[in-house]
Amino acid sequence: EKLKAASAAIFTFVVVSLPFMLVNPYTYISTFTHVGSRGPWETVWALIDGYFSHGGLLHPYFDKFFYHSNVLKIYNANRYDHAVYQWNFDWMPLFLTTCQVVFVILVSLVYVKRKWDIYGFCGTLYIAYALFFKGYSTQFAVSTPFYLLLAAINNPLPFLASLELSHLLQMFAWGSTIIAPEFLRDWHFHLLVSAILIRTGVFGCLLFNRLRGGLTQVKGEIKFLVGRFWGYIRLFLDKKLLLLLSVTLFMGFLSLGMLLLNVENNLSFKSFSGQMTVSLDKWENITMVGLSKGDQVLVKLNTNAWIDVDLVSGNLKTPIERGVRNPFHLKGSFNETLIFFRADSESYTMMFRLAHSKIPFRVTDGLDGDLEVHAILNSSALVFKLHDRGLDGKCSLFRIAYPLNVYAFGDFSLNLRYKIVEGKVLNVFLEVFDDIDEWIYAFKTSENFTLTTNSKDLYGYSNLEGDHISLVALSILIEDNTSAVIKLEELSVKSGSKTYNLDLYAERSSKVSYEIFIERDWVPSVHYNLTLIIFLVFCIVAFCYLHRKIKVVLSRDGLNINCYLGCK
C-alpha cells in the first residue's frame, strides 16, 4: 500500500507538470531552481552565514523576465542580492536539505504506528521541515501557530506563548516605524536576533519532545523495512515492469538532455560586451541586429553616471525600463545601471549620452522628472545648477549618494560644507544608511554641518553609536518652477586616526563598459514534445502495470482485505 501511495504521488506530479513542460519547460523549472539560489533570511542559519537582513527586498531588477539559468549568467552571486546569493559556507545548503530529509523520515517512522495521532504527525512534520528551512518571514506567523498547536496538542501553551513572543519581537524589529517611529531602530538587530533564537529554541524543543522515546520504534521500523526490501526487489524483477521503467527513464532523461543541451550551448541566450565613450556633447550609438519579436534585452552599463538612453527602430522610438540592482542601499550596484526592453523589431539603435557631468556621486533621484541638472567644477568645489521647469506642478528632489565603509564610534564625524549661491532651497538633508539598524537616517543640515554619533535625526533620536555606515546621500529640495545654485565644498569622514576626504570632480565625458544580454523564448521542438509525450505514455502504462502487480502479490499472499472479507 505504501508503494502504491508513493508511485501515485510521483505519477500525479508528472501528469500535473506535463502541460507546463510542453509549453515552456524553462519557466516551469525556474519556479523551483529560483528558490534554490536564494540565500537564508531571519533564521539561525542566516545568522551563522552572516546575513542579517530579510528576504523580501533585495532581488535583481528584471530577473522575472529571464529564465533562471540565464539569470545566473547575468547576475554574479554576491552577499547583497538575496535572490542570487553567495554563501559564506558553501556546505550549508546541502547540510540543511539533508537534515530536512533525515528528520522528515525520522518523524514519519516515529508516527508510523500512531495512526490515531495524524494531527500530531502533520504538525511535527511541519516543525521538522521549518527548523532546517533556510528562511522565515513574518507572514509565516499566520500559519505556524496552528501547526505548532497540532504538534503539541496536549500542552501547547508554553510553546505557543514563546512562539508568539518571537513573532512580536520580529515584527517590532522590522515595523518599529509604525509602532514608535525610529525609537526602536537602534534595537533592530537585538530584537531580530532574540526573535530568531527564541523561535529556533521552540522548534528544537518541540521536535526533541516529539521524537524522544521514539528511537527504539525507529530502529524496529528500519529493521522491518530492510526485511521487506527483498519483497520490493522481487516486485521490480518482473521483466515487463523492468522494460517499461527502463523505457520511461530513458525517454525522461532524453527530454532532460535536450533542455540541458540548449542551456549549455546558449541556443536561446547570447551576450556580448564592449566599451564606449559617452559625453555631454554627442550621442554614442550601439546597433543590434538579428533580433526577433519578443526577445528580452538587458543592457548593463558599468558606470555611476546617469545616462540618457534613446532606443530607436527605423523612425520609431521604443520605450525602455531603467533599473538599479539594489536601489535601497546601492551595495554592489553603485557603478551599475540596467536598461531593459522587449524587441518588436529585428534591429535597434541604442543612443547614449551623459545626462550630467560625471561626478563621484550617483544621482538616485531628480533626473526622471522635470528637473534640469548641470554640474561643474569651480576650483575644488562641485557646483550644481538646478532648474525645475514647472511642468508637473511639484517640487523637485535632487539626491546624490556615495558608498562608505565606516563604523561610527565615539570620535566619528562626517563633515559636510556647502553654500547656497543662488535661488531658494527648501531643505537640504544628509542621509546615511545604517547596516546594523537596516535603516536610512535623515538629518537636517546647515551650510557647515558635522554629523557625529550624538547627532539627532529628523525625529529627534540618536541611533548611530557603534553602527556600520555603508552609504551617505545628500538630498536637495527646491520649489516648482524655480532655480538654485549650490556649491559643495567638502565631504569628509573622520574615524579614529583615519580621515577620508572625497575628491570632487566633474568630467564632460566618461569611458563606459557595457554588457548586452539577449534571451529568446525557447520554442519546444517536435522531437522534444514527441519524446515527452512518449515518456508520459510509458509512465502511465508502468504505473498501471505496477498497481496491478501489487494487487496480484497482495492477493497471492493472502493480504487482500476485500478477498478476505468475501471469504468470511
Coordinates of C-alpha atoms in Angstrom, one line a residue:
E1 CA 0.0 0.0 0.0
K2 CA 2.9 2.4 0.8
L3 CA 4.5 1.6 -2.6
K4 CA 1.2 2.3 -4.3
A5 CA 0.8 5.6 -2.5
A6 CA 4.4 6.7 -3.4
S7 CA 4.0 5.7 -7.0
A8 CA 0.7 7.6 -7.2
A9 CA 2.4 10.7 -5.8
I10 CA 5.1 10.6 -8.4
F11 CA 2.6 9.9 -11.1
T12 CA 0.5 12.8 -10.1
F13 CA 3.5 15.2 -10.1
V14 CA 4.5 14.0 -13.6
V15 CA 0.9 14.4 -15.0
V16 CA 0.4 17.9 -13.5
S17 CA 3.8 19.0 -14.7
L18 CA 3.3 17.8 -18.3
P19 CA 1.4 20.9 -19.7
F20 CA 4.0 23.3 -18.3
M21 CA 6.9 21.2 -19.6
L22 CA 5.3 21.1 -23.0
V23 CA 4.6 24.9 -23.2
N24 CA 7.7 26.3 -21.6
P25 CA 9.8 24.0 -19.5
Y26 CA 12.4 26.6 -18.5
T27 CA 9.8 28.9 -17.0
Y28 CA 8.4 25.9 -15.0
I29 CA 11.8 24.7 -13.9
S30 CA 12.7 28.2 -12.8
T31 CA 10.0 28.2 -10.2
F32 CA 11.9 25.5 -8.4
T33 CA 15.5 26.5 -9.1
H34 CA 14.9 30.1 -8.2
V35 CA 14.2 29.1 -4.6
G36 CA 17.4 27.1 -4.6
S37 CA 19.6 30.1 -5.3
R38 CA 18.0 32.3 -2.6
G39 CA 20.0 33.0 0.5
P40 CA 19.0 32.4 4.1
W41 CA 17.0 35.0 6.0
E42 CA 15.8 35.6 9.6
T43 CA 16.9 32.1 10.8
V44 CA 19.8 30.8 12.9
W45 CA 21.3 29.6 9.7
A46 CA 21.3 33.2 8.3
L47 CA 23.0 34.4 11.5
I48 CA 25.7 31.7 11.1
D49 CA 26.2 32.6 7.5
G50 CA 26.4 36.3 8.3
Y51 CA 23.2 37.6 6.6
F52 CA 21.2 39.8 8.9
S53 CA 18.6 41.3 6.5
H54 CA 15.3 39.9 5.4
G55 CA 14.3 38.1 2.2
G56 CA 11.7 40.3 0.6
L57 CA 13.6 43.3 -0.8
L58 CA 17.0 42.5 -2.4
H59 CA 16.2 41.0 -5.8
P60 CA 17.9 41.9 -9.1
Y61 CA 15.9 44.2 -11.4
F62 CA 14.3 42.4 -14.3
D63 CA 15.1 38.9 -13.1
K64 CA 11.5 37.9 -13.6
F65 CA 11.8 38.3 -17.4
F66 CA 14.6 35.7 -17.8
Y67 CA 14.9 32.0 -17.3
H68 CA 16.6 31.3 -14.0
S69 CA 19.5 29.5 -15.7
N70 CA 20.2 32.8 -17.6
V71 CA 19.7 35.0 -14.5
L72 CA 22.7 33.2 -13.0
K73 CA 24.7 34.3 -16.1
I74 CA 23.6 37.9 -16.0
Y75 CA 23.9 38.5 -12.2
N76 CA 27.0 37.3 -10.4
A77 CA 26.2 35.9 -6.9
N78 CA 27.1 38.2 -4.1
R79 CA 26.4 38.9 -0.4
Y80 CA 23.9 41.7 -1.1
D81 CA 21.4 40.1 -3.6
H82 CA 19.2 37.7 -1.8
A83 CA 17.9 36.2 -5.0
V84 CA 21.3 35.3 -6.3
Y85 CA 23.1 34.8 -3.0
Q86 CA 26.8 33.9 -2.3
W87 CA 27.0 31.7 0.8
N88 CA 29.8 32.2 3.2
F89 CA 29.6 28.5 3.9
D90 CA 29.1 26.6 0.7
W91 CA 28.2 23.4 2.5
M92 CA 25.2 24.8 4.4
P93 CA 22.5 24.5 1.6
L94 CA 23.3 20.7 1.2
F95 CA 23.5 20.3 5.0
L96 CA 20.1 21.9 5.6
T97 CA 18.5 19.9 2.8
T98 CA 20.0 16.7 4.2
C99 CA 18.7 17.5 7.7
Q100 CA 15.2 18.2 6.4
V101 CA 15.1 14.8 4.6
V102 CA 16.5 12.9 7.6
F103 CA 14.2 14.5 10.1
V104 CA 11.1 14.1 7.9
I105 CA 11.9 10.4 7.6
L106 CA 12.5 10.1 11.4
V107 CA 9.2 11.8 12.1
S108 CA 7.4 9.5 9.6
L109 CA 9.0 6.4 11.2
V110 CA 8.1 7.5 14.7
Y111 CA 4.4 8.1 13.7
V112 CA 4.0 5.0 11.5
K113 CA 2.2 3.1 14.2
R114 CA 0.4 6.2 15.6
K115 CA -2.4 6.3 13.0
W116 CA -4.7 7.8 15.7
D117 CA -2.3 10.8 16.0
I118 CA -2.5 12.1 12.4
Y119 CA -2.8 15.7 13.6
G120 CA 0.3 15.5 15.7
F121 CA 2.1 13.9 12.7
C122 CA 1.2 16.8 10.4
G123 CA 2.3 19.4 13.0
T124 CA 5.6 17.7 13.8
L125 CA 6.3 17.2 10.2
Y126 CA 6.0 20.9 9.6
I127 CA 8.2 21.8 12.6
A128 CA 10.9 19.4 11.4
Y129 CA 10.9 20.9 8.0
A130 CA 10.7 24.6 9.2
L131 CA 13.6 24.1 11.7
F132 CA 16.0 23.4 8.9
F133 CA 14.5 25.6 6.3
K134 CA 16.8 28.5 5.4
G135 CA 14.3 31.3 5.8
Y136 CA 11.5 32.5 8.0
S137 CA 9.3 35.6 7.2
T138 CA 6.9 37.5 9.4
Q139 CA 3.9 36.3 7.3
F140 CA 4.7 32.7 8.4
A141 CA 3.2 33.8 11.8
V142 CA -0.2 33.3 10.2
S143 CA 0.1 29.5 9.8
T144 CA 2.9 28.4 12.1
P145 CA 0.9 28.6 15.4
F146 CA -1.7 26.2 14.0
Y147 CA 1.0 23.6 13.1
L148 CA 2.5 24.0 16.5
L149 CA -0.9 23.5 18.1
L150 CA -1.2 20.2 16.2
A151 CA 2.3 19.1 17.2
A152 CA 1.8 20.0 20.9
I153 CA -1.9 19.3 21.3
N154 CA -1.6 18.1 24.9
N155 CA 0.4 21.0 26.2
P156 CA 0.5 23.8 23.6
L157 CA 0.5 26.9 25.8
P158 CA 4.3 27.2 26.7
F159 CA 5.2 26.7 23.0
L160 CA 2.5 29.0 21.6
A161 CA 3.4 31.8 24.1
S162 CA 7.1 31.6 23.3
L163 CA 6.5 31.5 19.6
E164 CA 4.1 34.5 19.8
L165 CA 6.8 36.4 21.7
S166 CA 9.3 35.7 18.9
H167 CA 6.8 36.9 16.3
L168 CA 6.2 40.1 18.2
L169 CA 9.9 40.8 18.5
Q170 CA 10.3 40.0 14.8
M171 CA 7.5 42.5 13.9
F172 CA 9.0 45.1 16.2
A173 CA 12.4 44.7 14.6
W174 CA 11.0 45.4 11.1
G175 CA 7.9 47.5 11.8
S176 CA 9.1 49.9 14.5
T177 CA 8.4 52.9 12.4
I178 CA 4.7 52.1 12.7
I179 CA 4.8 51.4 16.4
A180 CA 7.3 54.0 17.5
P181 CA 9.0 56.0 14.8
E182 CA 12.7 55.3 14.9
F183 CA 12.7 54.8 18.6
L184 CA 13.2 51.0 18.2
R185 CA 15.5 51.2 15.2
D186 CA 18.6 51.2 17.4
W187 CA 17.3 47.9 18.9
H188 CA 16.6 46.4 15.5
F189 CA 19.5 43.9 15.5
H190 CA 18.9 42.8 19.1
L191 CA 15.2 42.3 18.6
L192 CA 15.8 40.3 15.4
V193 CA 18.4 38.0 16.9
S194 CA 16.3 37.5 20.0
A195 CA 13.3 36.6 17.9
I196 CA 15.3 34.1 15.8
L197 CA 16.9 32.4 18.9
I198 CA 13.5 32.1 20.7
R199 CA 11.8 30.6 17.6
T200 CA 14.6 28.2 17.0
G201 CA 14.5 27.1 20.6
V202 CA 10.7 26.5 20.4
F203 CA 11.1 24.4 17.2
G204 CA 14.0 22.5 18.6
C205 CA 12.5 21.7 22.0
L206 CA 9.2 20.6 20.4
L207 CA 10.8 18.4 17.9
F208 CA 13.0 16.8 20.5
N209 CA 10.0 16.3 22.7
R210 CA 8.0 14.5 19.9
L211 CA 10.9 12.3 18.9
R212 CA 12.0 11.5 22.4
G213 CA 11.4 7.8 23.2
G214 CA 10.7 7.0 19.6
L215 CA 14.2 5.9 18.6
T216 CA 13.5 2.3 19.7
Q217 CA 10.5 2.3 17.4
V218 CA 12.5 3.9 14.6
K219 CA 15.1 1.1 14.9
G220 CA 12.3 -1.5 14.7
E221 CA 10.7 0.2 11.6
I222 CA 14.1 0.3 9.9
K223 CA 14.6 -3.4 10.5
F224 CA 11.1 -4.1 9.2
L225 CA 11.8 -2.1 6.1
V226 CA 15.1 -3.8 5.5
G227 CA 13.3 -7.1 5.9
R228 CA 10.7 -6.1 3.3
F229 CA 13.3 -4.8 0.9
W230 CA 13.7 -8.2 -0.8
G231 CA 10.0 -8.2 -1.4
Y232 CA 10.2 -4.9 -3.1
I233 CA 13.1 -6.1 -5.2
R234 CA 11.2 -9.2 -6.2
L235 CA 8.3 -7.0 -7.3
F236 CA 10.6 -5.0 -9.6
L237 CA 12.3 -8.0 -11.1
D238 CA 9.3 -8.6 -13.4
K239 CA 10.6 -8.4 -16.9
K240 CA 7.7 -6.4 -18.3
L241 CA 7.9 -3.9 -15.5
L242 CA 11.7 -3.5 -15.9
L243 CA 11.2 -2.9 -19.6
L244 CA 8.5 -0.3 -19.0
L245 CA 10.5 1.5 -16.3
S246 CA 13.7 1.4 -18.5
V247 CA 11.9 3.0 -21.5
T248 CA 10.2 5.6 -19.2
L249 CA 13.5 6.6 -17.6
F250 CA 15.3 6.7 -21.0
M251 CA 12.7 9.0 -22.6
G252 CA 12.7 11.2 -19.4
F253 CA 16.5 11.6 -19.5
L254 CA 16.4 12.2 -23.2
S255 CA 13.9 15.1 -22.8
L256 CA 16.0 16.5 -20.0
G257 CA 19.1 16.1 -22.1
M258 CA 17.6 18.3 -24.8
L259 CA 16.9 21.0 -22.3
L260 CA 20.4 20.8 -20.8
L261 CA 21.9 20.9 -24.3
N262 CA 20.1 24.1 -25.1
V263 CA 21.4 25.7 -21.9
E264 CA 25.0 24.6 -22.3
N265 CA 25.1 25.7 -25.9
N266 CA 23.3 29.0 -25.2
L267 CA 20.9 28.3 -28.1
S268 CA 18.3 30.8 -26.8
F269 CA 20.7 33.1 -25.0
K270 CA 23.6 35.2 -26.1
S271 CA 25.7 38.1 -24.7
F272 CA 28.4 40.4 -25.8
S273 CA 30.3 43.2 -24.3
G274 CA 32.3 46.3 -25.2
Q275 CA 33.4 49.8 -24.2
M276 CA 32.2 53.2 -25.4
T277 CA 32.9 56.9 -24.6
V278 CA 29.8 58.8 -23.6
S279 CA 29.8 62.6 -23.2
L280 CA 27.5 65.6 -22.7
D281 CA 28.1 66.9 -26.3
K282 CA 27.1 64.0 -28.5
W283 CA 25.3 60.7 -28.7
E284 CA 27.1 57.4 -28.8
N285 CA 25.4 54.6 -30.7
I286 CA 25.2 50.8 -30.4
T287 CA 23.4 48.9 -33.2
M288 CA 21.8 45.5 -32.5
V289 CA 20.6 43.3 -35.4
G290 CA 19.2 39.8 -35.7
L291 CA 16.6 40.2 -33.0
S292 CA 13.2 38.5 -33.1
K293 CA 9.9 39.8 -31.8
G294 CA 9.6 39.1 -28.0
D295 CA 13.3 38.9 -27.3
Q296 CA 14.2 40.1 -23.9
V297 CA 17.2 42.5 -24.0
L298 CA 19.1 43.7 -20.9
V299 CA 21.9 46.3 -21.2
K300 CA 24.3 46.6 -18.2
L301 CA 26.2 49.8 -18.1
N302 CA 29.1 49.9 -15.7
T303 CA 29.0 53.5 -14.5
N304 CA 27.7 55.6 -11.7
A305 CA 26.7 58.4 -14.0
W306 CA 23.1 58.9 -15.1
I307 CA 23.0 58.2 -18.8
D308 CA 20.2 59.3 -21.1
V309 CA 19.2 56.4 -23.3
D310 CA 17.1 56.5 -26.5
L311 CA 16.1 53.3 -28.3
V312 CA 15.2 53.7 -32.0
S313 CA 14.0 51.3 -34.6
G314 CA 13.7 53.0 -38.0
N315 CA 12.0 56.2 -37.2
L316 CA 10.1 54.9 -34.2
K317 CA 11.2 55.5 -30.6
T318 CA 10.8 52.5 -28.3
P319 CA 10.2 52.8 -24.6
I320 CA 12.7 51.4 -22.2
E321 CA 12.8 50.5 -18.5
R322 CA 15.6 51.6 -16.2
G323 CA 16.7 49.9 -13.0
V324 CA 19.4 49.5 -10.4
R325 CA 20.2 46.2 -8.9
N326 CA 20.0 47.4 -5.2
P327 CA 18.2 50.8 -5.3
F328 CA 17.8 50.9 -1.5
H329 CA 21.5 51.0 -0.4
L330 CA 23.4 50.5 -3.8
K331 CA 25.5 47.7 -2.4
G332 CA 27.2 46.0 -5.3
S333 CA 25.5 48.3 -7.8
F334 CA 26.9 51.8 -7.2
N335 CA 28.6 51.5 -10.6
E336 CA 25.9 49.7 -12.5
T337 CA 22.8 50.8 -14.4
L338 CA 20.4 48.4 -16.1
I339 CA 18.4 49.1 -19.2
F340 CA 15.7 46.6 -20.3
F341 CA 13.3 46.4 -23.3
R342 CA 11.4 43.8 -25.3
A343 CA 12.1 43.6 -29.0
D344 CA 9.4 44.3 -31.5
S345 CA 11.7 44.6 -34.5
E346 CA 14.8 42.9 -36.0
S347 CA 17.2 45.8 -35.4
Y348 CA 17.6 48.6 -33.0
T349 CA 19.9 51.5 -32.4
M350 CA 20.6 52.5 -28.8
M351 CA 21.9 56.0 -28.3
F352 CA 23.7 57.1 -25.1
R353 CA 24.6 60.5 -23.7
L354 CA 25.6 61.8 -20.2
A355 CA 22.7 63.5 -18.5
H356 CA 25.1 65.4 -16.4
S357 CA 28.9 65.7 -15.9
K358 CA 30.4 62.6 -14.4
I359 CA 30.8 63.2 -10.7
P360 CA 32.0 61.0 -7.8
F361 CA 28.3 60.6 -6.7
R362 CA 25.5 58.6 -8.1
V363 CA 22.3 60.6 -8.8
T364 CA 19.4 58.5 -7.4
D365 CA 16.6 61.0 -7.7
G366 CA 15.7 64.0 -9.8
L367 CA 16.6 63.2 -13.4
D368 CA 13.5 61.3 -14.2
G369 CA 11.2 64.3 -13.9
D370 CA 11.2 68.0 -15.0
L371 CA 14.5 68.9 -13.2
E372 CA 17.5 70.1 -15.2
V373 CA 20.9 69.5 -13.6
H374 CA 24.2 70.9 -14.6
A375 CA 27.4 70.1 -12.6
I376 CA 30.7 71.9 -13.0
L377 CA 33.9 72.1 -11.0
N378 CA 34.8 75.5 -9.6
S379 CA 38.3 75.4 -8.1
S380 CA 38.0 72.4 -5.7
A381 CA 34.2 72.8 -5.2
L382 CA 31.4 71.0 -7.1
V383 CA 28.7 73.4 -8.3
F384 CA 25.2 72.1 -9.0
K385 CA 22.9 74.3 -11.1
L386 CA 19.3 73.1 -10.6
H387 CA 16.2 74.2 -12.5
D388 CA 12.7 73.0 -12.1
R389 CA 10.9 73.6 -15.4
G390 CA 7.4 73.7 -13.7
L391 CA 5.9 71.0 -15.9
D392 CA 4.4 68.8 -13.2
G393 CA 3.4 71.4 -10.6
K394 CA 5.5 69.7 -7.9
C395 CA 8.7 70.4 -6.0
S396 CA 11.8 68.6 -7.3
L397 CA 14.1 66.5 -5.2
F398 CA 17.8 66.1 -6.3
R399 CA 19.6 63.3 -4.4
I400 CA 23.2 62.1 -4.8
A401 CA 24.7 59.2 -3.0
Y402 CA 28.2 57.8 -2.3
P403 CA 29.2 54.4 -0.7
L404 CA 31.1 54.3 2.6
N405 CA 32.6 51.6 4.8
V406 CA 33.0 53.1 8.3
Y407 CA 31.9 52.3 11.8
A408 CA 30.5 55.2 13.9
F409 CA 32.3 55.0 17.3
G410 CA 32.9 57.8 19.8
D411 CA 35.2 60.1 17.7
F412 CA 33.4 59.5 14.4
S413 CA 32.5 62.6 12.5
L414 CA 31.2 63.3 9.0
N415 CA 31.8 66.8 7.8
L416 CA 29.7 68.5 5.1
R417 CA 30.3 72.0 3.8
Y418 CA 28.2 73.6 1.1
K419 CA 26.9 77.0 0.2
I420 CA 23.6 78.1 -1.4
V421 CA 24.9 80.6 -4.0
E422 CA 21.6 81.5 -5.7
G423 CA 17.9 80.8 -5.5
K424 CA 15.7 79.4 -2.8
V425 CA 16.3 75.9 -1.5
L426 CA 13.5 74.4 0.7
N427 CA 15.6 71.9 2.5
V428 CA 19.0 70.1 2.4
F429 CA 19.1 66.7 4.1
L430 CA 22.0 64.4 4.8
E431 CA 21.1 60.7 4.8
V432 CA 23.1 57.7 6.0
F433 CA 22.4 54.0 5.6
D434 CA 22.9 52.1 8.8
D435 CA 23.7 48.4 8.2
I436 CA 23.2 47.4 11.8
D437 CA 19.8 49.0 12.1
E438 CA 18.8 48.3 8.4
W439 CA 17.6 51.9 8.1
I440 CA 18.3 55.2 6.3
Y441 CA 18.5 58.0 8.8
A442 CA 17.9 61.6 7.6
F443 CA 19.5 64.7 9.2
K444 CA 18.6 68.3 8.6
T445 CA 21.8 70.2 7.7
S446 CA 23.3 73.7 7.7
E447 CA 26.0 75.0 5.4
N448 CA 28.7 73.8 7.9
F449 CA 27.4 70.6 9.2
T450 CA 29.1 67.9 11.3
L451 CA 27.5 64.5 11.8
T452 CA 28.5 62.7 15.0
T453 CA 27.2 59.7 16.9
N454 CA 25.2 62.1 19.1
S455 CA 23.5 63.9 16.2
K456 CA 19.7 63.9 16.3
D457 CA 17.8 62.8 13.2
L458 CA 14.6 64.3 11.9
Y459 CA 12.7 62.5 14.7
G460 CA 15.0 63.6 17.5
Y461 CA 16.8 60.3 18.0
S462 CA 20.5 59.5 18.0
N463 CA 20.9 56.0 16.6
L464 CA 24.4 55.7 15.1
E465 CA 26.7 54.8 18.0
G466 CA 28.7 51.6 17.2
D467 CA 26.9 51.1 13.9
H468 CA 28.2 50.5 10.4
I469 CA 27.5 53.2 7.8
S470 CA 27.6 52.0 4.2
L471 CA 26.0 54.9 2.3
V472 CA 25.8 58.6 2.6
A473 CA 23.4 60.7 0.5
L474 CA 22.7 64.4 0.0
S475 CA 19.1 65.5 -0.8
I476 CA 18.2 69.0 -2.1
L477 CA 14.6 70.1 -2.3
I478 CA 13.6 73.1 -4.5
E479 CA 10.2 74.6 -5.3
D480 CA 8.3 74.1 -8.5
N481 CA 9.4 76.3 -11.4
T482 CA 12.4 77.7 -9.6
S483 CA 16.2 77.5 -9.9
A484 CA 19.0 77.2 -7.4
V485 CA 22.8 77.0 -7.4
I486 CA 24.6 75.1 -4.7
K487 CA 28.3 74.8 -4.2
L488 CA 29.5 71.6 -2.5
E489 CA 32.9 72.3 -0.9
E490 CA 33.7 69.4 1.3
L491 CA 32.5 65.9 2.3
S492 CA 34.9 64.1 4.6
V493 CA 34.8 61.4 7.2
K494 CA 36.9 61.0 10.3
S495 CA 37.0 57.7 12.3
G496 CA 39.8 57.1 14.8
S497 CA 43.1 58.1 13.4
K498 CA 41.9 58.0 9.8
T499 CA 40.4 60.8 7.8
Y500 CA 38.9 60.4 4.3
N501 CA 38.3 63.4 2.0
L502 CA 36.1 62.8 -1.0
D503 CA 37.8 64.1 -4.2
L504 CA 35.3 66.3 -6.1
Y505 CA 35.4 66.4 -9.9
A506 CA 33.1 67.0 -12.9
E507 CA 34.1 65.4 -16.2
R508 CA 32.3 66.0 -19.5
S509 CA 32.9 62.5 -20.8
S510 CA 33.5 59.0 -19.5
K511 CA 34.5 55.6 -20.7
V512 CA 31.8 53.1 -20.0
S513 CA 32.0 49.3 -20.2
Y514 CA 28.8 47.6 -21.2
E515 CA 27.3 44.1 -21.5
I516 CA 24.3 43.2 -23.5
F517 CA 22.2 40.1 -22.8
I518 CA 19.6 38.8 -25.2
E519 CA 17.2 35.9 -24.3
R520 CA 14.8 34.4 -26.9
D521 CA 11.9 32.4 -25.7
W522 CA 12.6 28.8 -26.2
V523 CA 10.1 27.1 -28.6
P524 CA 9.9 23.3 -27.9
S525 CA 10.8 21.3 -31.0
V526 CA 8.7 18.5 -32.4
H527 CA 11.3 16.0 -31.2
Y528 CA 11.2 17.3 -27.6
N529 CA 7.3 17.2 -27.5
L530 CA 7.2 13.8 -29.0
T531 CA 9.8 12.5 -26.5
L532 CA 7.9 14.0 -23.6
I533 CA 4.6 12.5 -24.7
I534 CA 6.2 9.1 -25.2
F535 CA 7.6 9.4 -21.7
L536 CA 4.2 10.2 -20.3
V537 CA 2.5 7.3 -22.1
F538 CA 5.1 4.8 -20.8
C539 CA 4.8 6.4 -17.3
I540 CA 1.0 5.7 -17.4
V541 CA 1.5 2.2 -18.6
A542 CA 4.2 1.5 -16.0
F543 CA 2.1 3.0 -13.2
C544 CA -1.0 0.9 -14.1
Y545 CA 1.1 -2.3 -14.5
L546 CA 2.8 -1.7 -11.1
H547 CA -0.5 -1.2 -9.3
R548 CA -1.9 -4.4 -11.0
K549 CA 1.3 -6.3 -10.0
I550 CA 1.0 -5.1 -6.4
K551 CA -2.7 -6.2 -6.3
V552 CA -1.7 -9.6 -7.6
V553 CA 1.1 -10.0 -5.0
L554 CA -1.2 -9.0 -2.1
S555 CA -3.9 -11.4 -3.3
R556 CA -1.4 -14.2 -3.6
D557 CA 0.0 -13.6 -0.1
G558 CA -3.5 -13.6 1.3
L559 CA -3.3 -9.9 2.3
N560 CA -6.1 -8.6 0.1
I561 CA -8.6 -7.4 2.6
N562 CA -11.5 -7.4 0.2
C563 CA -10.9 -11.0 -0.7
Y564 CA -10.6 -11.9 3.0
L565 CA -13.9 -10.2 3.9
G566 CA -15.6 -12.0 0.9
C567 CA -14.4 -15.4 2.2
K568 CA -15.8 -14.6 5.7

